[in-house]
Tab-separated table of C-alpha atoms in Angstrom:
chain	number	residue	atom	x	y	z
A	1	MET	CA	233.172	102.796	146.912
A	2	THR	CA	231.542	103.951	150.086
A	3	MET	CA	233.088	104.213	153.281
A	4	ARG	CA	230.986	101.302	154.518
A	5	GLN	CA	232.067	98.953	151.773
A	6	LYS	CA	235.527	99.795	152.570
A	7	ASP	CA	234.950	98.748	155.818
A	8	TRP	CA	232.972	95.670	154.774
A	9	VAL	CA	236.326	94.500	152.359
A	10	ILE	CA	238.981	95.040	154.638
A	11	ALA	CA	236.514	93.536	157.580
A	12	THR	CA	236.033	90.026	154.998
A	13	ALA	CA	239.633	90.406	154.186
A	14	LEU	CA	240.836	90.027	157.973
A	15	THR	CA	238.330	86.947	158.685
A	16	LEU	CA	240.019	85.368	155.845
A	17	LEU	CA	243.237	85.832	157.044
A	18	LEU	CA	242.185	84.972	160.770
A	19	PHE	CA	240.614	81.631	159.463
A	20	LEU	CA	243.171	80.216	157.249
A	21	SER	CA	246.182	80.855	159.551
A	22	PHE	CA	244.354	79.730	162.662
A	23	PRO	CA	246.187	76.450	163.700
A	24	THR	CA	244.007	73.529	162.801
A	25	PHE	CA	241.966	72.133	165.853
A	26	SER	CA	243.413	68.433	166.657
A	27	TYR	CA	244.349	66.311	169.720
A	28	GLY	CA	247.472	64.991	168.519
A	29	LEU	CA	249.014	62.648	165.979
A	30	VAL	CA	248.917	59.080	166.151
A	31	PRO	CA	235.588	45.117	149.629
A	32	PRO	CA	237.089	45.136	151.589
A	33	ARG	CA	237.616	45.536	148.181
A	34	THR	CA	237.214	48.748	147.094
A	35	LEU	CA	238.575	50.893	144.113
A	36	LEU	CA	237.694	54.152	145.849
A	37	ASN	CA	241.132	53.977	148.049
A	38	LYS	CA	243.316	53.365	145.586
A	39	LEU	CA	244.217	56.424	143.978
A	40	SER	CA	248.146	58.634	143.892
A	41	GLU	CA	248.331	61.450	145.805
A	42	SER	CA	248.195	63.139	142.875
A	43	LYS	CA	244.729	62.644	142.816
A	44	TYR	CA	243.921	63.861	146.287
A	45	LEU	CA	243.028	67.796	147.073
A	46	THR	CA	244.723	66.633	150.103
A	47	ASN	CA	246.001	63.976	152.252
A	48	GLN	CA	247.005	65.771	155.418
A	49	ALA	CA	245.458	63.718	158.536
A	50	LEU	CA	243.880	65.790	161.343
A	51	TRP	CA	242.695	63.886	164.324
A	52	PHE	CA	239.302	63.818	166.659
A	53	ASP	CA	238.886	62.437	169.906
A	54	GLN	CA	235.802	60.071	169.370
A	55	THR	CA	233.773	58.637	171.719
A	56	LEU	CA	233.897	54.510	171.787
A	57	ASP	CA	230.557	53.594	172.529
A	58	HIS	CA	227.920	56.337	172.044
A	59	PHE	CA	225.029	53.725	173.489
A	60	SER	CA	226.610	53.165	176.825
A	61	PRO	CA	226.021	55.713	179.870
A	62	TYR	CA	229.218	54.475	181.743
A	63	ASP	CA	231.863	53.763	179.169
A	64	HIS	CA	233.696	56.794	178.621
A	65	ARG	CA	236.508	55.446	176.471
A	66	GLN	CA	237.622	57.515	173.585
A	67	PHE	CA	239.931	56.963	170.208
A	68	ARG	CA	241.593	59.016	167.918
A	69	GLN	CA	239.691	58.843	164.270
A	70	ARG	CA	241.306	60.485	161.199
A	71	TYR	CA	239.607	62.956	159.486
A	72	TYR	CA	240.845	65.462	156.433
A	73	GLU	CA	239.422	68.958	155.184
A	74	PHE	CA	239.830	70.854	151.941
A	75	LEU	CA	239.192	74.711	152.463
A	76	ASP	CA	240.108	76.022	149.166
A	77	TYR	CA	236.785	76.186	147.660
A	78	PHE	CA	235.245	77.637	151.092
A	79	ARG	CA	232.824	80.549	150.808
A	80	ILE	CA	233.594	82.637	154.383
A	81	PRO	CA	231.642	82.412	156.660
A	82	ASP	CA	228.438	81.121	155.405
A	83	GLY	CA	229.575	78.993	152.825
A	84	PRO	CA	227.841	75.047	153.059
A	85	ILE	CA	230.146	72.551	154.399
A	86	PHE	CA	230.143	69.073	153.042
A	87	LEU	CA	230.696	66.014	154.917
A	88	LEU	CA	232.117	63.128	152.811
A	89	ILE	CA	231.429	59.645	154.678
A	90	GLY	CA	234.539	57.125	155.014
A	91	GLY	CA	233.480	53.535	154.166
A	92	GLU	CA	234.764	49.830	154.464
A	93	GLY	CA	238.823	51.007	153.776
A	94	THR	CA	241.533	53.281	154.536
A	95	SER	CA	241.032	56.174	154.040
A	96	ASN	CA	243.808	58.116	152.458
A	97	GLY	CA	242.517	61.763	151.960
A	98	ILE	CA	239.951	63.858	150.074
A	99	ALA	CA	239.757	63.074	146.209
A	100	ASN	CA	239.367	65.232	143.596
A	101	ASP	CA	236.694	63.802	142.086
A	102	TYR	CA	233.070	65.081	141.133
A	103	LEU	CA	232.493	66.393	144.714
A	104	ALA	CA	234.881	68.623	143.987
A	105	VAL	CA	233.331	70.254	141.304
A	106	LEU	CA	230.587	70.273	143.669
A	107	ALA	CA	232.399	72.007	146.680
A	108	LYS	CA	233.703	74.514	144.082
A	109	LYS	CA	230.033	75.754	142.598
A	110	PHE	CA	228.728	76.045	146.014
A	111	GLY	CA	231.516	77.365	147.977
A	112	ALA	CA	231.668	74.333	150.369
A	113	ALA	CA	234.222	73.220	152.502
A	114	LEU	CA	234.844	69.442	152.200
A	115	VAL	CA	235.675	67.537	155.127
A	116	SER	CA	235.884	63.766	155.271
A	117	LEU	CA	235.908	61.292	158.366
A	118	GLU	CA	237.456	57.911	158.235
A	119	HIS	CA	235.488	55.152	159.302
A	120	ARG	CA	235.675	53.654	162.860
A	121	TYR	CA	238.415	50.421	162.934
A	122	TYR	CA	239.586	51.280	159.384
A	123	GLY	CA	242.623	52.502	158.240
A	124	LYS	CA	244.371	54.680	160.937
A	125	SER	CA	241.106	55.028	163.276
A	126	SER	CA	240.999	51.536	165.008
A	127	PRO	CA	239.957	51.775	168.617
A	128	PHE	CA	242.406	48.866	169.566
A	129	ASN	CA	245.773	47.176	168.440
A	130	SER	CA	243.821	43.862	168.132
A	131	LEU	CA	240.800	43.142	165.842
A	132	GLU	CA	239.865	39.742	167.469
A	133	THR	CA	236.093	39.433	167.617
A	134	GLU	CA	235.282	40.785	171.080
A	135	ASN	CA	236.702	43.981	170.301
A	136	LEU	CA	234.717	44.246	167.076
A	137	LYS	CA	231.682	44.788	168.950
A	138	TYR	CA	231.674	48.707	168.645
A	139	LEU	CA	231.990	48.133	165.073
A	140	SER	CA	228.448	48.703	163.624
A	141	SER	CA	226.801	51.259	161.228
A	142	LYS	CA	224.756	52.699	164.207
A	143	GLN	CA	227.778	53.713	166.104
A	144	ALA	CA	229.334	54.942	162.808
A	145	LEU	CA	226.284	57.306	162.504
A	146	SER	CA	226.567	58.188	165.695
A	147	ASP	CA	230.581	59.165	165.127
A	148	LEU	CA	229.252	61.644	162.274
A	149	ALA	CA	227.046	63.290	164.298
A	150	ALA	CA	229.481	64.283	167.315
A	151	PHE	CA	232.502	64.947	164.377
A	152	ARG	CA	229.826	67.274	162.918
A	153	GLN	CA	229.055	68.577	165.801
A	154	TYR	CA	232.663	68.860	166.943
A	155	TYR	CA	233.806	70.577	163.504
A	156	GLN	CA	231.459	73.292	163.409
A	157	GLU	CA	232.334	74.583	166.909
A	158	SER	CA	235.924	74.372	165.527
A	159	LEU	CA	234.837	76.529	162.677
A	160	ASN	CA	232.667	78.776	164.954
A	161	ALA	CA	236.001	79.241	167.207
A	162	LYS	CA	238.084	79.920	164.364
A	163	LEU	CA	235.395	82.696	162.831
A	164	ASN	CA	235.482	84.233	166.657
A	165	ARG	CA	231.468	83.465	166.884
A	166	THR	CA	229.123	81.595	168.626
A	167	LYS	CA	226.051	79.396	168.082
A	168	ILE	CA	226.159	79.891	164.203
A	169	GLU	CA	225.146	76.890	161.961
A	170	ASN	CA	226.159	76.708	158.344
A	171	PRO	CA	224.823	74.625	155.807
A	172	TRP	CA	225.534	71.007	155.960
A	173	PHE	CA	224.957	68.273	153.081
A	174	ILE	CA	226.359	64.608	153.123
A	175	PHE	CA	227.966	62.570	150.834
A	176	GLY	CA	228.721	59.095	150.293
A	177	GLY	CA	228.756	55.625	148.338
A	178	SER	CA	228.046	52.356	148.290
A	179	TYR	CA	228.267	51.337	152.045
A	180	SER	CA	229.330	54.921	153.051
A	181	GLY	CA	226.215	55.960	150.492
A	182	ALA	CA	224.132	53.750	152.853
A	183	LEU	CA	225.746	55.557	155.736
A	184	SER	CA	224.705	58.763	153.773
A	185	ALA	CA	221.084	57.897	153.599
A	186	TRP	CA	220.757	56.643	157.201
A	187	PHE	CA	222.521	59.901	158.604
A	188	ARG	CA	219.736	62.173	156.925
A	189	LEU	CA	216.814	59.461	158.486
A	190	LYS	CA	218.337	59.708	161.854
A	191	PHE	CA	219.691	62.905	162.132
A	192	PRO	CA	217.605	65.649	159.921
A	193	HIS	CA	218.512	68.178	162.173
A	194	LEU	CA	222.063	67.970	161.230
A	195	THR	CA	221.783	68.077	157.750
A	196	CYS	CA	220.269	69.885	154.892
A	197	GLY	CA	220.050	66.483	152.778
A	198	SER	CA	222.035	63.682	151.287
A	199	LEU	CA	223.663	62.387	148.378
A	200	ALA	CA	223.290	58.192	148.537
A	201	SER	CA	225.280	57.093	145.593
A	202	SER	CA	225.112	53.180	144.701
A	203	ALA	CA	223.444	53.410	148.461
A	204	VAL	CA	223.297	49.821	149.672
A	205	VAL	CA	220.265	50.576	151.840
A	206	LEU	CA	218.555	47.341	151.466
A	207	ALA	CA	220.086	44.744	153.899
A	208	VAL	CA	220.116	41.291	151.805
A	209	TYR	CA	220.166	37.666	152.656
A	210	ASN	CA	220.226	35.884	149.678
A	211	PHE	CA	221.197	38.572	146.820
A	212	THR	CA	220.719	36.456	144.055
A	213	GLU	CA	220.723	39.246	141.857
A	214	PHE	CA	223.849	40.250	141.878
A	215	ASP	CA	224.906	37.457	140.175
A	216	GLN	CA	221.785	37.726	137.763
A	217	GLN	CA	222.862	41.570	137.101
A	218	ILE	CA	226.366	40.450	135.819
A	219	GLY	CA	224.535	37.927	133.771
A	220	GLU	CA	222.540	40.893	131.987
A	221	SER	CA	225.538	43.074	132.232
A	222	ALA	CA	227.504	40.995	130.414
A	223	GLY	CA	225.417	39.782	127.170
A	224	PRO	CA	224.426	36.931	126.163
A	225	GLU	CA	227.675	35.832	124.533
A	226	CYS	CA	230.109	36.720	126.984
A	227	LYS	CA	227.927	35.400	129.897
A	228	ALA	CA	227.811	31.987	128.376
A	229	VAL	CA	231.807	32.020	128.148
A	230	LEU	CA	232.023	32.779	131.783
A	231	GLN	CA	229.821	30.005	132.688
A	232	GLU	CA	231.632	27.192	130.580
A	233	ILE	CA	234.756	28.487	132.390
A	234	THR	CA	233.124	28.025	136.023
A	235	GLN	CA	231.921	24.804	134.905
A	236	LEU	CA	235.123	23.468	133.200
A	237	VAL	CA	236.988	25.214	136.701
A	238	GLU	CA	234.787	22.947	138.642
A	239	GLN	CA	235.604	19.895	136.697
A	240	LYS	CA	239.322	20.547	137.107
A	241	LEU	CA	238.980	21.051	140.143
A	242	ALA	CA	237.367	17.784	141.157
A	243	SER	CA	240.289	15.962	139.308
A	244	SER	CA	243.191	18.412	140.024
A	245	GLY	CA	242.638	20.941	142.654
A	246	SER	CA	245.861	22.020	143.284
A	247	GLU	CA	246.988	22.218	139.470
A	248	VAL	CA	243.891	24.383	138.402
A	249	LYS	CA	244.550	26.573	141.705
A	250	ALA	CA	248.033	26.916	140.653
A	251	THR	CA	247.300	28.659	137.355
A	252	PHE	CA	245.697	31.069	139.467
A	253	ASP	CA	248.722	31.779	141.723
A	254	ALA	CA	245.999	30.614	144.558
A	255	ASP	CA	247.067	27.048	145.213
A	256	ALA	CA	249.458	27.924	148.223
A	257	GLN	CA	246.379	30.247	149.939
A	258	LEU	CA	242.661	29.390	148.791
A	259	GLU	CA	242.793	25.593	150.230
A	260	ILE	CA	238.958	26.245	150.646
A	261	ASP	CA	237.210	25.367	147.438
A	262	GLY	CA	234.319	28.014	148.278
A	263	ASP	CA	237.022	30.620	148.559
A	264	PHE	CA	238.587	30.420	145.260
A	265	PHE	CA	235.409	30.123	143.611
A	266	TYR	CA	234.286	33.560	145.379
A	267	TYR	CA	237.658	35.119	144.153
A	268	LEU	CA	237.214	34.004	140.486
A	269	ALA	CA	233.345	35.237	141.021
A	270	ASP	CA	234.690	38.670	142.144
A	271	ALA	CA	237.440	39.086	139.262
A	272	ALA	CA	234.817	38.891	136.835
A	273	ALA	CA	232.258	41.069	138.727
A	274	THR	CA	234.592	43.926	139.075
A	275	ALA	CA	235.126	44.613	135.466
A	276	PHE	CA	231.302	45.273	135.334
A	277	GLN	CA	231.163	46.995	138.768
A	278	TYR	CA	233.409	49.278	138.009
A	279	GLY	CA	232.521	50.176	134.118
A	280	ASN	CA	235.108	47.835	132.808
A	281	PRO	CA	233.039	45.283	131.037
A	282	ASP	CA	235.578	44.820	127.677
A	283	LYS	CA	238.222	43.993	129.960
A	284	VAL	CA	236.927	40.561	130.555
A	285	CYS	CA	234.837	40.320	127.895
A	286	GLU	CA	236.524	40.967	124.610
A	287	PRO	CA	239.473	38.558	125.433
A	288	LEU	CA	237.425	35.694	126.763
A	289	VAL	CA	235.224	35.978	123.753
A	290	GLU	CA	238.300	36.168	121.229
A	291	ALA	CA	239.855	33.191	123.012
A	292	LYS	CA	236.357	31.088	122.389
A	293	LYS	CA	236.244	32.056	119.162
A	294	ALA	CA	239.978	31.203	118.631
A	295	GLY	CA	239.386	28.108	120.139
A	296	GLU	CA	241.838	28.655	123.160
A	297	ASP	CA	242.017	26.943	126.599
A	298	LEU	CA	239.491	29.301	128.212
A	299	VAL	CA	240.624	28.628	132.298
A	300	ASP	CA	244.509	29.953	130.804
A	301	ALA	CA	242.400	33.213	129.327
A	302	TYR	CA	240.508	33.931	132.297
A	303	ALA	CA	243.673	33.270	134.488
A	304	LYS	CA	245.344	35.598	132.087
A	305	TYR	CA	242.867	38.151	132.741
A	306	VAL	CA	242.453	37.556	136.692
A	307	LYS	CA	246.156	37.920	137.065
A	308	GLU	CA	246.697	40.788	135.025
A	309	TYR	CA	243.635	42.960	136.050
A	310	TYR	CA	242.360	41.607	138.941
A	311	SER	CA	245.216	41.378	140.706
A	312	GLY	CA	247.612	43.339	138.692
A	313	THR	CA	245.680	46.599	138.160
A	314	PHE	CA	243.324	46.196	141.261
A	315	GLY	CA	245.977	45.268	143.424
A	316	VAL	CA	243.250	42.351	144.933
A	317	THR	CA	245.531	40.004	147.094
A	318	VAL	CA	244.461	36.383	146.790
A	319	GLN	CA	245.187	36.005	150.340
A	320	SER	CA	241.882	38.155	151.146
A	321	TYR	CA	239.983	35.361	150.112
A	322	ASP	CA	241.816	33.016	152.389
A	323	GLN	CA	239.410	32.405	155.976
A	324	LYS	CA	242.720	31.097	157.698
A	325	TYR	CA	243.944	34.664	156.552
A	326	LEU	CA	240.769	36.835	157.553
A	327	LYS	CA	240.734	35.046	160.866
A	328	ARG	CA	244.393	37.381	161.721
A	329	THR	CA	243.445	39.711	164.666
A	330	ASP	CA	246.551	41.724	164.242
A	331	ILE	CA	246.261	45.081	162.145
A	332	ASN	CA	247.805	44.725	158.586
A	333	GLU	CA	247.445	46.021	155.062
A	334	ASP	CA	244.433	43.641	154.343
A	335	SER	CA	242.474	44.380	157.604
A	336	ALA	CA	239.974	46.036	155.855
A	337	SER	CA	238.797	42.537	154.716
A	338	ARG	CA	238.410	41.019	157.953
A	339	LEU	CA	236.328	44.398	159.259
A	340	TRP	CA	233.963	44.397	156.116
A	341	TRP	CA	233.278	40.615	156.746
A	342	PHE	CA	232.370	41.156	160.231
A	343	GLN	CA	229.762	43.989	159.383
A	344	VAL	CA	228.549	41.502	156.924
A	345	CYS	CA	228.080	38.768	159.322
A	346	THR	CA	226.480	41.013	161.689
A	347	GLU	CA	224.318	43.605	160.029
A	348	VAL	CA	224.036	43.533	156.473
A	349	ALA	CA	224.869	40.016	155.041
A	350	TYR	CA	224.888	40.657	150.654
A	351	PHE	CA	225.446	37.041	150.702
A	352	GLN	CA	226.512	36.892	146.983
A	353	VAL	CA	225.092	33.786	146.013
A	354	ALA	CA	224.684	31.682	143.206
A	355	PRO	CA	221.153	31.394	141.458
A	356	SER	CA	219.307	28.413	141.016
A	357	ASN	CA	219.458	28.409	137.708
A	358	ASP	CA	221.526	30.315	134.981
A	359	SER	CA	224.317	30.975	137.474
A	360	ILE	CA	227.344	32.760	136.598
A	361	ARG	CA	229.183	31.756	139.742
A	362	SER	CA	229.653	28.355	141.261
A	363	SER	CA	226.991	26.996	143.117
A	364	LYS	CA	229.688	26.504	145.763
A	365	VAL	CA	228.897	29.922	146.759
A	366	ASP	CA	225.795	29.002	148.485
A	367	THR	CA	224.402	30.076	151.717
A	368	LYS	CA	226.154	27.784	153.491
A	369	TYR	CA	229.617	28.851	152.495
A	370	HIS	CA	228.757	32.288	154.025
A	371	LEU	CA	227.509	31.327	157.181
A	372	ASP	CA	230.227	28.719	157.807
A	373	LEU	CA	232.728	31.483	156.576
A	374	CYS	CA	231.109	33.881	159.238
A	375	GLU	CA	231.495	31.631	162.273
A	376	ASN	CA	234.709	30.184	161.094
A	377	VAL	CA	236.059	33.821	161.086
A	378	PHE	CA	234.270	35.316	164.108
A	379	GLY	CA	233.121	32.367	166.035
A	380	LYS	CA	230.338	30.402	166.738
A	381	GLY	CA	226.793	32.026	166.708
A	382	THR	CA	227.846	34.594	164.494
A	383	PHE	CA	224.990	35.429	161.806
A	384	PRO	CA	223.774	38.583	160.166
A	385	ASP	CA	220.109	39.905	161.172
A	386	VAL	CA	219.082	41.549	157.695
A	387	ASP	CA	215.668	41.461	159.410
A	388	ALA	CA	216.875	43.809	162.302
A	389	THR	CA	218.825	45.939	159.715
A	390	ASN	CA	216.159	46.535	157.564
A	391	LEU	CA	213.571	47.349	160.699
A	392	TYR	CA	215.670	49.599	162.085
A	393	TYR	CA	216.526	51.848	158.698
A	394	GLY	CA	213.639	50.779	156.448
A	395	GLY	CA	215.396	49.274	153.605
A	396	THR	CA	213.970	50.350	150.120
A	397	LYS	CA	211.224	51.782	152.080
A	398	ILE	CA	213.510	54.513	153.968
A	399	ALA	CA	211.156	57.360	155.139
A	400	GLY	CA	213.670	60.337	155.189
A	401	SER	CA	213.510	63.192	153.221
A	402	LYS	CA	215.680	65.024	151.167
A	403	ILE	CA	217.939	62.299	149.940
A	404	ILE	CA	219.129	62.087	146.336
A	405	PHE	CA	219.735	58.113	145.572
A	406	THR	CA	221.901	57.419	142.308
A	407	ASN	CA	222.713	54.230	140.569
A	408	GLY	CA	224.328	53.336	137.640
A	409	SER	CA	222.771	50.954	135.136
A	410	GLN	CA	225.213	48.216	135.349
A	411	ASP	CA	226.477	48.137	138.622
A	412	PRO	CA	225.279	44.782	140.374
A	413	TRP	CA	225.212	46.665	143.834
A	414	ARG	CA	222.152	48.983	142.330
A	415	HIS	CA	219.190	46.146	143.690
A	416	ALA	CA	220.433	46.365	147.052
A	417	SER	CA	219.370	50.409	146.693
A	418	LYS	CA	216.443	52.409	145.865
A	419	GLN	CA	215.604	53.005	142.865
A	420	THR	CA	212.109	54.166	143.070
A	421	SER	CA	211.526	57.673	143.254
A	422	SER	CA	209.362	60.026	144.513
A	423	PRO	CA	209.472	64.300	145.179
A	424	ASP	CA	211.183	63.774	148.584
A	425	LEU	CA	213.289	61.295	148.130
A	426	PRO	CA	214.371	61.564	144.201
A	427	SER	CA	216.208	58.747	142.589
A	428	TYR	CA	218.370	58.316	139.467
A	429	VAL	CA	219.621	55.583	137.148
A	430	VAL	CA	222.482	56.628	135.319
A	431	SER	CA	222.005	54.268	132.213
A	432	CYS	CA	225.097	53.416	129.699
A	433	TYR	CA	226.861	50.639	128.445
A	434	ASN	CA	229.345	51.085	131.146
A	435	CYS	CA	227.717	52.836	133.669
A	436	GLY	CA	228.685	51.592	137.266
A	437	HIS	CA	229.129	51.786	140.659
A	438	CYS	CA	229.199	55.295	141.874
A	439	SER	CA	229.340	56.612	138.275
A	440	ASP	CA	228.077	59.913	139.354
A	441	TYR	CA	231.050	60.303	141.728
A	442	ARG	CA	234.167	59.003	139.596
A	443	GLY	CA	232.760	59.042	135.385
A	444	CYS	CA	233.271	55.884	134.049
A	445	PRO	CA	235.164	53.702	134.135
A	446	GLN	CA	236.314	54.500	137.550
A	447	ALA	CA	239.915	52.818	136.776
A	448	PRO	CA	242.044	54.981	135.482
A	449	PHE	CA	240.815	57.862	138.115
A	450	THR	CA	239.810	61.322	136.033
A	451	ILE	CA	240.029	64.400	137.846
A	452	GLY	CA	236.803	65.804	138.551
A	453	GLY	CA	235.131	62.214	137.833
A	454	SER	CA	234.762	63.211	133.917
A	455	GLU	CA	232.089	61.878	132.323
A	456	LYS	CA	234.011	61.946	128.575
A	457	ASN	CA	234.682	58.203	128.485
A	458	CYS	CA	231.288	56.939	129.246
A	459	THR	CA	229.390	55.750	126.463
A	460	SER	CA	226.665	58.297	127.170
A	461	PRO	CA	228.301	60.969	128.757
A	462	ASP	CA	225.022	62.722	128.442
A	463	ALA	CA	223.523	60.303	130.543
A	464	VAL	CA	225.907	61.116	133.599
A	465	HIS	CA	225.447	64.737	132.432
A	466	LYS	CA	221.793	64.899	133.266
A	467	VAL	CA	222.038	63.263	136.449
A	468	ARG	CA	224.529	65.179	137.924
A	469	GLN	CA	222.368	68.288	136.915
A	470	LYS	CA	219.542	67.212	139.168
A	471	ILE	CA	221.795	66.361	141.559
A	472	SER	CA	223.300	69.726	141.363
A	473	ASP	CA	219.384	71.412	141.220
A	474	ASN	CA	218.214	69.412	144.030
A	475	MET	CA	221.012	70.528	146.491
A	476	ASP	CA	220.725	73.951	145.188
A	477	LEU	CA	217.163	73.986	146.849
A	478	TRP	CA	217.382	72.173	149.675
A	479	LEU	CA	220.970	74.318	150.536
A	480	SER	CA	218.943	77.507	149.640
A	481	GLU	CA	216.103	76.581	151.938
A	482	CYS	CA	218.401	75.949	154.891
A	483	MET	CA	219.830	79.502	154.339
A	484	ASP	CA	216.604	81.057	154.528
A	485	THR	CA	215.873	79.731	157.421
A	486	GLY	CA	218.984	80.604	158.985
A	487	SER	CA	220.039	77.004	160.081
A	488	SER	CA	221.692	73.774	158.836
A	489	PHE	CA	218.848	71.674	158.271
A	490	ILE	CA	215.025	72.163	157.566
């Protein structure tokens, strides 16, 4: 080894020691129904919270209020000093850490630092102690995107300070799934100078007023036999509700909370949809089809599934569907439901209404039900301006570049995503029997969680592997282009 090589090794070792021992920058301590947050501590790379002072209103030149926003970092794979930084966007729920899923595999491959910012208002990143409607006016995708831009700049400057350097930019890459997948695509669209590219997994970039395709996809994924049983169950519940409403609701342990029939039918519809969305179709179809063949009571069979799987395994609470409960303004364990409904009712809609023909869900879950909910929970005049949202972001005609779109073939949300591919905006569908929401992140099914998002339990592991390889190839190209230009973007 030459003297120059020895000097380089010593310098690198000292830089690493400095980086790892430098105190973390912090300003102090302080689907609503989403499976992505229901993980045990062992499934996280880190759950140590850090804090950042965030601007409350990015669009006012006069309002300089701030709030503390939670974030996480994981540096074990980081190639100091020039490795990429992967920013994982928090979505519509509490962020409890950085999950050890497929993004961890990518970080290890590319020598990347992982940082994740909790979405404003959710979890412990609430600007206010009360969630009354007036206080929610700063809850929007536009404000969230500006949060990400501000945080990205803060973190890069913090990293430079740790490494005793100035005006250096690491290559950044943005990640998100579902709503945060849309944010990932929109971030690259609105802030192309701050990232080399984005992965938008199951990204719902199209705001949809009457989202009938959601129910139609559930029917397609269920197959004729299971679909027919689910439709029969809906009809039976409607009949029983008309004759003895409280009795049939009690069968589902919902009589004490879901007084509004629409809330009850929404709960039942979501319970079925979740199995297909997250890659567990047999959990709902097998017991119901067997019950039908055996001549058993189908309503009782479905109630058993809802209570054991949807409420049990998934931990979804009945009260999160109760409009009286959604009106609560105190911060509680189900606050995410109220917060997400506010975004639904003001920006994106995604109203999962029953199609006029051949519907699985009850026809009571219609447009009027959703609009009534919005006004009942948040006040008169509350409704989603989906045209304005799609005009601002482009919907499925998004005109950005270097955004990877991925979707699972059985995921009902894919119909609000971009599924046509182009050289600048590659789009891939992971096709298999149990490929659902964010299968490229978490494998199949998403529950139970598997380390590294293993594809081994997918009915076609090769389909998942091929899409992941395309993701990696695009990232490799775009990150190398950033490195060649000496910037974090191109």
